[in-house]
XYZ file of C-alpha atoms in Angstrom:
676
model
C -14.295 -15.016 32.243
C -15.218 -17.196 29.255
C -16.174 -20.804 29.841
C -14.586 -23.229 27.379
C -17.603 -25.509 27.669
C -19.907 -22.689 26.536
C -17.517 -21.815 23.705
C -17.671 -25.455 22.595
C -21.467 -25.427 22.859
C -21.600 -22.313 20.674
C -19.351 -24.009 18.107
C -21.564 -27.096 18.050
C -24.651 -24.910 17.677
C -23.081 -23.008 14.789
C -22.146 -26.230 13.014
C -25.714 -27.491 13.333
C -27.182 -24.188 12.140
C -24.867 -23.522 9.239
C -23.339 -26.834 8.146
C -26.684 -28.591 7.912
C -28.497 -25.817 6.086
C -25.514 -25.034 3.865
C -25.009 -28.657 2.854
C -28.699 -29.101 2.002
C -28.645 -25.924 -0.074
C -25.380 -26.771 -1.858
C -26.696 -30.217 -2.819
C -29.904 -28.656 -4.100
C -27.750 -26.415 -6.326
C -26.266 -29.618 -7.862
C -22.805 -29.448 -6.274
C -21.361 -32.896 -5.660
C -20.932 -34.248 -2.129
C -17.333 -33.172 -1.537
C -17.802 -29.688 -2.963
C -21.099 -29.268 -1.102
C -19.392 -30.136 2.175
C -16.632 -27.611 1.461
C -19.139 -24.865 0.671
C -21.588 -25.761 3.434
C -20.391 -23.666 6.404
C -19.833 -20.457 4.403
C -22.994 -20.908 2.337
C -25.109 -21.840 5.346
C -23.700 -18.965 7.436
C -24.400 -16.390 4.723
C -27.900 -17.478 3.766
C -29.087 -18.244 7.293
C -27.772 -15.005 8.768
C -29.126 -12.826 5.982
C -32.552 -14.473 6.307
C -32.515 -14.453 10.113
C -31.683 -10.748 10.197
C -34.610 -10.028 7.892
C -36.939 -12.119 10.035
C -35.624 -10.499 13.216
C -36.462 -7.053 11.875
C -40.057 -8.261 11.458
C -40.729 -10.602 14.396
C -37.958 -9.517 16.742
C -34.619 -11.078 17.603
C -35.521 -14.482 18.971
C -34.914 -18.209 18.461
C -38.004 -18.169 16.253
C -36.174 -16.051 13.666
C -32.993 -18.130 13.952
C -34.652 -21.521 13.605
C -37.157 -20.185 11.090
C -34.367 -19.146 8.742
C -32.804 -22.611 8.958
C -36.168 -24.227 8.302
C -36.725 -22.095 5.193
C -33.317 -23.048 3.780
C -33.713 -26.748 4.461
C -37.251 -26.767 3.051
C -36.112 -25.071 -0.171
C -33.202 -27.488 -0.484
C -35.255 -30.591 0.184
C -37.946 -29.541 -2.300
C -35.350 -29.048 -5.014
C -33.595 -32.323 -4.191
C -36.854 -34.258 -4.157
C -37.866 -32.765 -7.502
C -34.649 -33.554 -9.417
C -33.041 -36.235 -7.264
C -29.714 -34.357 -7.174
C -29.014 -35.144 -3.533
C -29.855 -38.828 -3.312
C -26.372 -39.975 -2.235
C -25.391 -38.455 1.115
C -22.280 -40.514 1.765
C -19.182 -38.410 2.373
C -15.738 -39.734 1.379
C -13.623 -40.636 4.453
C -10.695 -38.510 3.281
C -12.985 -35.482 3.249
C -13.638 -36.038 6.936
C -9.874 -35.991 7.559
C -9.726 -32.661 5.719
C -12.443 -31.375 8.055
C -10.395 -32.506 11.041
C -7.278 -30.737 9.727
C -9.299 -27.550 9.197
C -10.764 -27.829 12.698
C -7.275 -28.030 14.241
C -5.912 -25.105 12.201
C -8.998 -23.030 13.072
C -7.989 -23.101 16.728
C -5.199 -20.601 15.952
C -7.428 -17.560 15.337
C -9.895 -18.609 18.047
C -7.108 -18.630 20.647
C -6.541 -14.936 19.958
C -9.928 -14.191 21.524
C -9.595 -16.265 24.691
C -7.941 -14.982 27.906
C -4.622 -16.365 29.130
C -4.443 -16.864 32.894
C -1.087 -15.940 34.424
C -1.046 -16.380 38.185
C -3.809 -14.147 39.525
C -3.844 -12.025 36.360
C -5.058 -12.247 32.790
C -3.125 -11.575 29.594
C -4.704 -11.154 26.179
C -3.456 -11.443 22.613
C -2.969 -8.133 20.761
C -5.676 -9.173 18.283
C -8.296 -8.905 21.037
C -8.156 -5.145 20.462
C -10.223 -5.590 17.292
C -12.645 -7.857 19.168
C -13.784 -5.008 21.418
C -16.802 -5.124 19.088
C -17.973 -7.903 21.420
C -19.946 -5.061 23.014
C -22.115 -5.055 19.888
C -22.832 -8.787 20.279
C -24.054 -8.174 23.833
C -26.082 -5.194 22.626
C -27.919 -7.323 20.037
C -28.611 -10.108 22.537
C -29.858 -7.588 25.081
C -32.036 -5.361 22.890
C -32.370 -6.969 19.469
C -32.086 -5.468 16.000
C -31.612 -3.016 14.471
C -28.983 -2.486 17.165
C -28.580 0.751 19.044
C -25.036 2.123 18.930
C -23.272 0.743 22.034
C -20.217 2.980 21.641
C -21.656 6.498 21.615
C -25.016 7.918 22.601
C -24.661 11.662 22.126
C -27.618 13.657 20.927
C -25.825 14.856 17.773
C -25.308 11.387 16.260
C -27.789 8.831 14.833
C -28.810 6.177 17.335
C -28.312 3.254 14.956
C -25.216 1.295 13.963
C -23.777 2.042 10.536
C -21.006 -0.519 10.991
C -21.393 -3.763 9.019
C -22.583 -6.018 11.833
C -23.881 -9.260 10.305
C -20.940 -11.240 11.734
C -21.734 -9.938 15.221
C -25.406 -10.754 14.589
C -24.418 -14.349 13.823
C -22.450 -14.547 17.062
C -25.409 -13.038 18.913
C -27.609 -15.881 17.652
C -25.174 -18.370 19.177
C -25.182 -16.466 22.473
C -28.961 -16.303 22.613
C -29.454 -20.004 21.875
C -26.834 -21.212 24.357
C -26.905 -18.577 27.113
C -23.260 -17.728 26.431
C -21.730 -14.297 26.875
C -20.716 -12.137 23.936
C -17.061 -12.979 24.610
C -17.753 -16.726 24.447
C -19.855 -16.351 21.318
C -17.148 -14.237 19.658
C -14.507 -16.903 20.323
C -16.790 -19.571 18.862
C -17.687 -17.439 15.841
C -13.982 -16.805 15.212
C -13.349 -20.561 15.158
C -16.326 -21.105 12.870
C -15.111 -18.417 10.452
C -11.634 -19.936 10.411
C -13.001 -23.449 9.923
C -15.456 -22.473 7.197
C -12.937 -20.531 5.106
C -10.284 -23.241 5.493
C -12.773 -25.848 4.348
C -13.708 -23.635 1.403
C -10.064 -23.263 0.300
C -9.465 -26.983 0.807
C -12.525 -27.828 -1.275
C -11.463 -25.468 -4.057
C -7.971 -26.971 -4.083
C -9.449 -30.423 -4.528
C -11.845 -29.067 -7.166
C -8.930 -27.590 -9.101
C -6.711 -30.671 -8.964
C -8.908 -33.676 -8.240
C -6.444 -34.596 -5.470
C -7.220 -34.731 -1.761
C -3.556 -33.917 -1.043
C -4.223 -30.445 -2.446
C -6.785 -29.870 0.302
C -4.252 -30.553 3.051
C -1.665 -28.362 1.337
C -4.128 -25.460 1.100
C -4.838 -25.728 4.820
C -1.127 -25.790 5.614
C -0.399 -22.795 3.365
C -2.950 -20.755 5.317
C -0.749 -20.855 8.401
C 2.284 -19.241 6.757
C 3.307 -15.648 7.396
C 5.439 -12.918 5.856
C 9.043 -12.810 4.671
C 9.678 -9.658 6.710
C 11.270 -11.347 9.776
C 13.718 -13.267 7.594
C 14.528 -10.162 5.545
C 15.056 -8.120 8.710
C 17.404 -10.763 10.077
C 19.276 -10.885 6.767
C 19.726 -7.203 5.878
C 18.937 -5.574 9.220
C 15.763 -3.861 10.381
C 17.046 -0.366 9.599
C 17.980 -1.273 6.034
C 14.637 -2.989 5.496
C 12.758 0.048 6.834
C 14.837 2.267 4.539
C 13.729 0.398 1.414
C 10.293 -0.913 2.365
C 7.312 0.610 4.135
C 6.468 -0.915 7.549
C 4.081 -3.849 7.831
C 0.375 -3.030 7.867
C -2.867 -4.937 8.169
C -2.321 -6.327 4.674
C -1.379 -9.816 5.768
C -2.256 -13.465 5.347
C -5.176 -15.610 6.430
C -3.922 -16.360 9.959
C -3.336 -12.717 10.834
C -6.556 -11.405 9.291
C -8.755 -14.138 10.761
C -7.258 -13.488 14.189
C -7.868 -9.743 13.993
C -10.902 -9.224 11.747
C -12.861 -12.440 11.160
C -15.866 -10.539 9.797
C -13.840 -9.404 6.771
C -12.574 -12.968 6.274
C -16.131 -14.312 6.457
C -17.192 -11.741 3.864
C -14.347 -12.911 1.620
C -15.589 -16.481 1.904
C -19.076 -15.300 0.918
C -17.636 -13.502 -2.125
C -15.786 -16.630 -3.314
C -18.920 -18.770 -2.932
C -20.965 -16.054 -4.670
C -18.618 -16.214 -7.668
C -19.044 -19.990 -7.768
C -22.815 -19.512 -7.571
C -22.671 -17.118 -10.526
C -21.058 -19.905 -12.562
C -23.840 -22.245 -11.435
C -26.452 -19.627 -12.428
C -24.921 -19.356 -15.894
C -25.146 -23.125 -16.324
C -28.490 -23.797 -14.680
C -30.632 -20.659 -14.457
C -33.242 -20.954 -11.745
C -35.068 -19.167 -8.967
C -33.285 -20.917 -6.098
C -29.839 -20.131 -7.517
C -30.843 -16.501 -8.073
C -32.109 -16.075 -4.520
C -29.036 -17.827 -3.112
C -26.761 -15.463 -5.041
C -28.702 -12.472 -3.711
C -28.419 -13.666 -0.117
C -24.691 -14.353 -0.519
C -24.104 -10.865 -1.902
C -26.157 -9.265 0.871
C -24.361 -11.258 3.574
C -20.951 -10.311 2.152
C -21.873 -6.610 2.151
C -23.412 -6.726 5.621
C -20.201 -8.317 6.944
C -17.735 -5.981 5.206
C -18.507 -2.970 3.058
C -14.989 -3.201 1.623
C -14.938 -6.894 0.687
C -18.638 -7.502 0.108
C -19.354 -4.069 -1.334
C -16.413 -2.709 -3.295
C -14.517 -5.880 -4.251
C -17.565 -7.979 -5.053
C -19.180 -5.214 -7.103
C -16.080 -4.973 -9.295
C -15.542 -8.726 -9.503
C -19.204 -9.517 -10.149
C -19.295 -7.124 -13.096
C -16.256 -8.808 -14.647
C -17.549 -12.319 -13.948
C -20.983 -11.500 -15.369
C -19.537 -10.239 -18.650
C -17.265 -13.262 -18.950
C -19.998 -15.791 -18.139
C -22.498 -14.130 -20.461
C -20.026 -14.510 -23.337
C -19.008 -18.080 -22.535
C -22.174 -19.875 -21.533
C -21.920 -23.658 -22.051
C -23.990 -25.231 -24.772
C -26.172 -27.302 -22.469
C -27.593 -24.184 -20.798
C -28.833 -22.581 -24.009
C -32.224 -24.325 -24.060
C -32.935 -22.780 -20.668
C -32.139 -19.313 -21.956
C -29.308 -17.349 -23.485
C -26.966 -14.721 -22.111
C -29.916 -12.390 -21.698
C -31.556 -14.772 -19.224
C -28.373 -15.060 -17.198
C -27.877 -11.289 -17.083
C -31.529 -10.743 -16.204
C -31.375 -13.195 -13.316
C -28.072 -11.695 -12.193
C -29.665 -8.247 -12.249
C -32.611 -9.528 -10.213
C -30.158 -11.000 -7.680
C -28.407 -7.609 -7.422
C -31.699 -5.770 -6.815
C -32.794 -8.317 -4.195
C -29.395 -8.073 -2.476
C -29.706 -4.277 -2.311
C -33.205 -4.602 -0.883
C -32.023 -7.037 1.789
C -29.109 -4.771 2.725
C -31.190 -1.581 2.616
C -31.499 -1.148 6.424
C -27.722 -1.049 6.705
C -27.417 1.149 3.620
C -29.799 3.682 5.170
C -27.811 3.756 8.415
C -24.569 4.197 6.496
C -26.059 7.091 4.559
C -27.175 8.761 7.784
C -23.740 8.205 9.268
C -22.022 9.695 6.220
C -24.219 12.795 6.479
C -23.521 13.130 10.203
C -19.768 12.794 9.592
C -19.909 15.656 7.116
C -20.090 13.709 3.843
C -16.956 13.376 1.740
C -15.604 10.464 -0.262
C -15.443 7.000 1.250
C -12.908 5.785 -1.313
C -10.058 7.437 -3.200
C -7.646 6.313 -5.901
C -4.209 6.194 -4.305
C -1.725 3.396 -5.120
C -0.620 1.309 -2.151
C 2.597 2.636 -0.610
C 5.290 -0.017 -0.867
C 8.751 1.485 -1.093
C 10.508 3.241 1.764
C 12.273 6.612 2.018
C 15.404 5.393 0.209
C 13.914 6.518 -3.100
C 13.296 10.220 -3.752
C 9.806 11.452 -4.480
C 7.938 11.409 -6.782
C 10.005 8.544 -8.204
C 9.161 6.345 -5.223
C 5.423 6.797 -5.706
C 5.699 5.995 -9.404
C 7.647 2.833 -8.658
C 5.064 1.849 -6.028
C 2.791 0.820 -8.908
C 4.889 -2.146 -10.109
C 6.393 -2.702 -6.644
C 2.972 -3.745 -5.299
C 2.978 -6.771 -7.612
C 6.700 -7.428 -7.782
C 7.732 -6.679 -4.195
C 4.931 -6.307 -1.643
C 2.844 -9.340 -2.577
C 6.005 -11.431 -2.853
C 7.163 -10.316 0.603
C 3.807 -10.831 2.323
C 2.573 -13.981 0.545
C 5.514 -15.465 -1.378
C 4.377 -19.054 -1.735
C 0.632 -18.443 -2.000
C 1.015 -15.538 -4.424
C 3.656 -16.934 -6.758
C 2.657 -20.603 -6.790
C -1.038 -19.727 -6.772
C -0.787 -17.224 -9.621
C 1.221 -19.618 -11.784
C -1.137 -22.530 -11.141
C -4.254 -20.402 -11.652
C -2.933 -18.938 -14.895
C -2.073 -22.386 -16.249
C -5.506 -23.767 -15.358
C -7.282 -20.735 -16.828
C -5.334 -20.988 -20.078
C -6.032 -24.700 -20.444
C -8.773 -25.492 -22.983
C -11.826 -27.353 -21.744
C -11.273 -31.030 -22.454
C -14.484 -32.480 -21.130
C -18.174 -31.678 -21.372
C -19.819 -29.703 -18.609
C -21.988 -32.687 -17.780
C -19.017 -34.306 -16.058
C -18.639 -34.580 -12.296
C -17.475 -31.654 -10.156
C -13.842 -32.818 -9.932
C -10.772 -31.601 -11.747
C -10.152 -28.311 -13.552
C -13.267 -26.556 -14.789
C -12.528 -23.822 -17.336
C -15.416 -21.407 -16.649
C -15.115 -21.792 -12.875
C -11.346 -21.293 -12.891
C -11.599 -18.231 -15.128
C -14.373 -16.674 -13.067
C -12.307 -17.144 -9.917
C -9.252 -15.746 -11.718
C -11.278 -12.623 -12.499
C -12.239 -12.433 -8.825
C -8.596 -12.771 -7.754
C -7.494 -10.056 -10.174
C -10.253 -7.685 -9.017
C -9.430 -8.430 -5.383
C -5.695 -7.756 -5.622
C -6.243 -4.879 -8.037
C -8.594 -3.141 -5.614
C -5.972 -3.303 -2.884
C -3.435 -1.967 -5.360
C -5.198 1.253 -6.357
C -8.041 2.088 -3.956
C -7.938 3.314 -0.355
C -10.662 3.916 2.214
C -10.765 7.421 3.702
C -13.323 7.133 6.505
C -10.865 6.102 9.216
C -7.224 6.269 10.132
C -6.354 2.961 8.465
C -6.719 1.832 4.869
C -9.182 -0.939 5.680
C -10.172 -1.259 2.031
C -6.619 -1.939 0.874
C -5.939 -4.370 3.713
C -9.144 -6.399 3.403
C -9.705 -6.238 -0.362
C -7.019 -8.861 -1.004
C -8.777 -11.545 1.037
C -10.952 -13.152 -1.684
C -7.974 -13.208 -4.029
C -5.766 -14.795 -1.379
C -8.345 -17.525 -0.808
C -8.455 -18.358 -4.515
C -4.661 -18.253 -4.816
C -4.216 -20.432 -1.711
C -6.462 -23.082 -3.240
C -4.663 -22.809 -6.582
C -1.266 -23.042 -4.885
C -2.366 -26.174 -3.046
C -3.530 -27.694 -6.334
C -0.352 -26.712 -8.162
C 1.945 -28.062 -5.452
C -0.019 -31.321 -5.326
C 0.604 -31.777 -9.062
C 4.295 -31.000 -8.623
C 4.566 -33.592 -5.862
C 2.795 -36.174 -7.988
C 5.147 -35.482 -10.916
C 8.178 -35.135 -8.637
C 9.100 -31.787 -10.170
C 12.268 -31.085 -8.211
C 12.887 -27.372 -8.862
C 9.359 -26.111 -8.054
C 9.271 -28.230 -4.911
C 12.673 -26.999 -3.721
C 11.613 -23.374 -4.258
C 8.309 -24.014 -2.496
C 10.096 -25.623 0.438
C 12.454 -22.636 0.694
C 9.533 -20.182 0.658
C 7.644 -22.196 3.266
C 10.721 -22.384 5.495
C 11.241 -18.619 5.249
C 7.626 -17.727 6.085
C 6.843 -20.379 8.687
C 8.581 -18.465 11.528
C 6.221 -15.511 11.137
C 3.207 -17.816 11.161
C 4.484 -19.585 14.266
C 5.160 -16.223 15.942
C 1.586 -15.124 15.384
C 0.218 -18.486 16.550
C 2.354 -18.283 19.714
C 1.157 -14.727 20.298
C -2.446 -15.891 20.016
C -1.751 -18.750 22.427
C 0.291 -16.953 25.090
C -0.868 -13.337 24.787
C 1.165 -10.395 26.025
C 1.292 -9.767 29.784
C 0.757 -6.198 30.963
C 0.948 -4.309 34.283
C -2.856 -4.272 34.336
C -3.206 -8.060 34.182
C -4.193 -8.519 37.838
C -6.545 -5.551 38.004
C -8.200 -6.581 34.737
C -8.905 -10.053 36.139
C -10.856 -8.429 38.985
C -12.859 -6.024 36.825
C -15.931 -8.293 36.281
C -17.002 -7.426 39.840
C -17.001 -3.732 38.934
C -19.321 -4.253 35.988
C -21.568 -6.538 37.984
C -21.992 -3.659 40.405
C -22.625 -1.215 37.552
C -25.404 -3.429 36.184
C -27.174 -3.250 39.546
C -27.696 0.463 38.967
C -27.889 0.592 35.154
C -31.012 -0.694 33.370
C -30.414 -2.632 30.127
C -30.861 0.506 28.005
C -28.709 2.767 30.201
C -25.426 4.277 29.087
C -22.351 4.175 31.288
C -19.475 6.641 31.509
C -16.138 5.014 32.265
C -12.534 5.839 31.542
C -11.955 4.974 27.839
C -8.274 4.444 28.646
C -8.842 2.036 31.549
C -6.363 -0.877 31.214
C -5.185 0.668 27.922
C -1.779 -0.994 28.266
C -3.336 -4.398 27.552
C -3.806 -3.699 23.833
C -1.687 -2.123 21.075
C -4.016 0.888 20.944
C -5.979 2.283 23.896
C -9.398 0.727 24.409
C -11.288 -0.138 27.586
C -11.483 -3.911 27.182
C -13.101 -4.331 30.591
C -16.153 -2.358 29.393
C -16.277 -4.145 26.025
C -16.000 -7.642 27.491
C -17.761 -7.447 30.856
C -20.133 -4.468 31.021
C -23.106 -5.776 29.001
C -24.243 -2.148 28.894
C -23.941 0.675 26.384
C -21.219 3.262 26.781
C -21.869 6.963 26.312
C -18.362 7.244 24.810
C -16.144 4.171 24.548
C -13.063 5.997 23.314
C -11.601 7.405 20.143
C -10.525 4.068 18.640
C -14.015 2.558 18.704
C -15.677 5.870 17.882
C -13.796 6.006 14.572
C -15.759 2.973 13.376
C -19.050 3.424 15.229
C -19.692 7.076 16.021
C -21.129 9.268 13.280
C -19.049 12.273 14.313
C -16.703 14.519 12.397
C -13.049 13.993 13.270
C -12.940 17.384 15.002
C -15.977 16.631 17.150
C -14.731 13.126 17.954
C -11.404 14.559 19.087
C -13.155 17.128 21.279
C -15.341 14.484 22.943
C -12.315 12.240 23.532
C -10.462 15.123 25.170
C -13.467 15.917 27.369
C -13.665 12.342 28.664
C -9.898 12.295 29.188
C -10.157 15.422 31.370
C -13.012 14.054 33.423
C -11.366 10.721 34.252
C -7.952 12.289 34.726
C -9.478 14.385 37.519
C -9.359 17.679 35.602
C -13.022 17.805 34.656
C -15.008 20.990 35.192
C -18.645 21.270 36.323
C -19.525 22.027 32.695
C -17.837 18.782 31.624
C -19.907 16.801 34.120
C -23.123 18.460 32.956
C -22.151 17.660 29.358
C -21.717 13.988 30.230
C -25.273 13.853 31.556
C -27.047 16.140 29.101
C -25.100 15.993 25.831
C -23.606 12.500 25.971
C -26.507 10.937 27.925
C -24.429 9.169 30.550
C -26.950 7.632 32.964
C -24.317 5.994 35.174
C -20.657 6.822 35.823
C -17.986 4.434 37.132
C -14.806 5.835 38.689
C -12.042 3.385 39.629
C -8.945 3.623 41.766
C -6.892 3.563 38.563
C -8.402 6.838 37.358
C -6.980 10.236 38.201
C -10.556 11.165 39.117
C -10.315 8.827 42.116
C -8.408 11.435 44.125
C -9.843 14.488 42.320
C -13.398 13.280 41.801
C -15.466 15.770 39.738
C -18.618 13.650 40.147
C -18.608 13.887 43.943
C -19.104 17.657 43.994
C -21.612 17.762 41.134
C -25.358 18.099 41.758
C -25.943 16.202 38.514
C -24.848 12.810 39.860
C -25.391 11.072 43.185
C -23.227 8.350 44.702
C -25.056 5.005 44.391
C -22.436 2.504 45.528
C -18.807 2.414 46.541
C -16.261 -0.306 47.127
C -13.507 1.180 49.314
C -10.219 1.398 47.474
C -11.700 0.016 44.224
C -14.606 1.920 42.643
C -17.431 4.427 43.001
C -20.652 4.277 40.994
C -22.686 7.409 40.371
C -26.195 7.694 38.949
C -27.544 10.754 37.139
C -30.415 12.582 38.793
C -33.966 12.334 37.429
C -34.218 13.469 33.797
C -30.698 14.900 33.850
C -29.269 12.397 31.360
C -31.987 12.985 28.822
C -32.391 16.765 29.058
């Protein structure tokens, strides 16, 4: 089970790696001290990870690549600072440190979702841990380096590589390698670091918008709010609500999304910082800014194809056109709009080159899956069955903006949109040579374009590669970050001016959405007990035994539905968290994201594994496990139907290697059987 001391060590290591390098780089890009501190963890994470992955592909995954990337960033930053003197004052305002402390405390909420909860002699987990089954990929990278081999499926008909956007897992793997932590411990630490870095970014933006430190604390507090749905259900009844409104989905606020999918949240942070860097590039064209923008864009894409690919591509195009038309006067001697667009184009080409290994794998995966569109135009479904079709689908278009966003993010969306619109409409009253505090017209407008592109993408586009609309759910994240910062700034102004009506409405919205945020936080803290809690707590011994017979590059067959009652959807968490070995088929839920199989073939493989571990497997099924799916080792437990009707025992393909009476049997494939 995870050690809290190793989780803390991973967090400290991440702060050293990414805060230090990010702060040095932000100061070299001429951001002031407070803004540089706010940008540091996201900026450092993006640039260091993108560089370290490149170096790892050349020299191998090792501390040399990790530390080398940090050294390159710090050297570039120090050279720039020494040349222009932009970073001579390193003192940080005391109030900024209190903001960091507030962000650190709030960041514990998502991190708790990853950690186990000990109940007697059993273990409970939070529902969000289902999406952290990708911990198996962290262990895979630590064990065998990059580019990673697919840990979820190893069949002969699929590419061996990983097409999933894995830079976030790569970052966690660096922490695990440097500290000796497990993938589970590194994932918990990386979740905290993602939460902390994005909170600090929103807090810094709020202060940048308003010039008030109070806005930073408000932005952090707003991040912990939830949806209006529980209050609406209690008011009108769950049946009535379901009649008029579609059920809740993964389109949710910062706390929910960071708990479930921190890699998408990290990508959103990269996109926001990339937009800010585009503004800096328009003002001060230069090589370092261009390269930084390229690395930010690459890191965003390699963390989330939906946020860093689709949303940023749309937003960057809009921001580039706006910035090219509104370049400040002081930047004209360094070059006109053509220079800015040229450097932006160079950054795009460099970003594509950096991300090319992942792009190639995704192309191979798309071919193996049978091609087809990744994205379709299909407005987000909002309204329930109370309205007849097609009227309901037509009304979904305005209902997204007027109903759904209000229900899911009432205070952030409404207060943030109003504050952002007012700041964007305000004429510039000071020269651009002023300090980085207070409203900044070009920056505000660029971020407003980003917010519009972000929410608009979720409105009209859907992803078609999986069961869920991951694009629609995750696309809103950059926009929510901008709106959260704007809402914090707007509320801080209202408090300063003692504007009674806006503050009363804000208090009512906060009161109505706080229960949902507290529910999610409590769920992350306490988890959900299951009948498998005791057996799950004992499963590390099983996987320790498996590793005795499975070399590091071996693939293991185990029941994909083992302990499936521990998570909202069936996944074998014991394999994902404890095995430290590849699976030959880790189940349908993980195969959707990782396995380059058509839906028909994926369903057939899932059914074959179900038969085998239910005890209904045929000799042909067992031969297929060894020859087609390349299962080198098989683990049968007392919880499997195969325990009493064991198809491996009678097969000449596998031999019994170890047994623990009443608990498990471990079989090993005969010579050359798994590969032929």
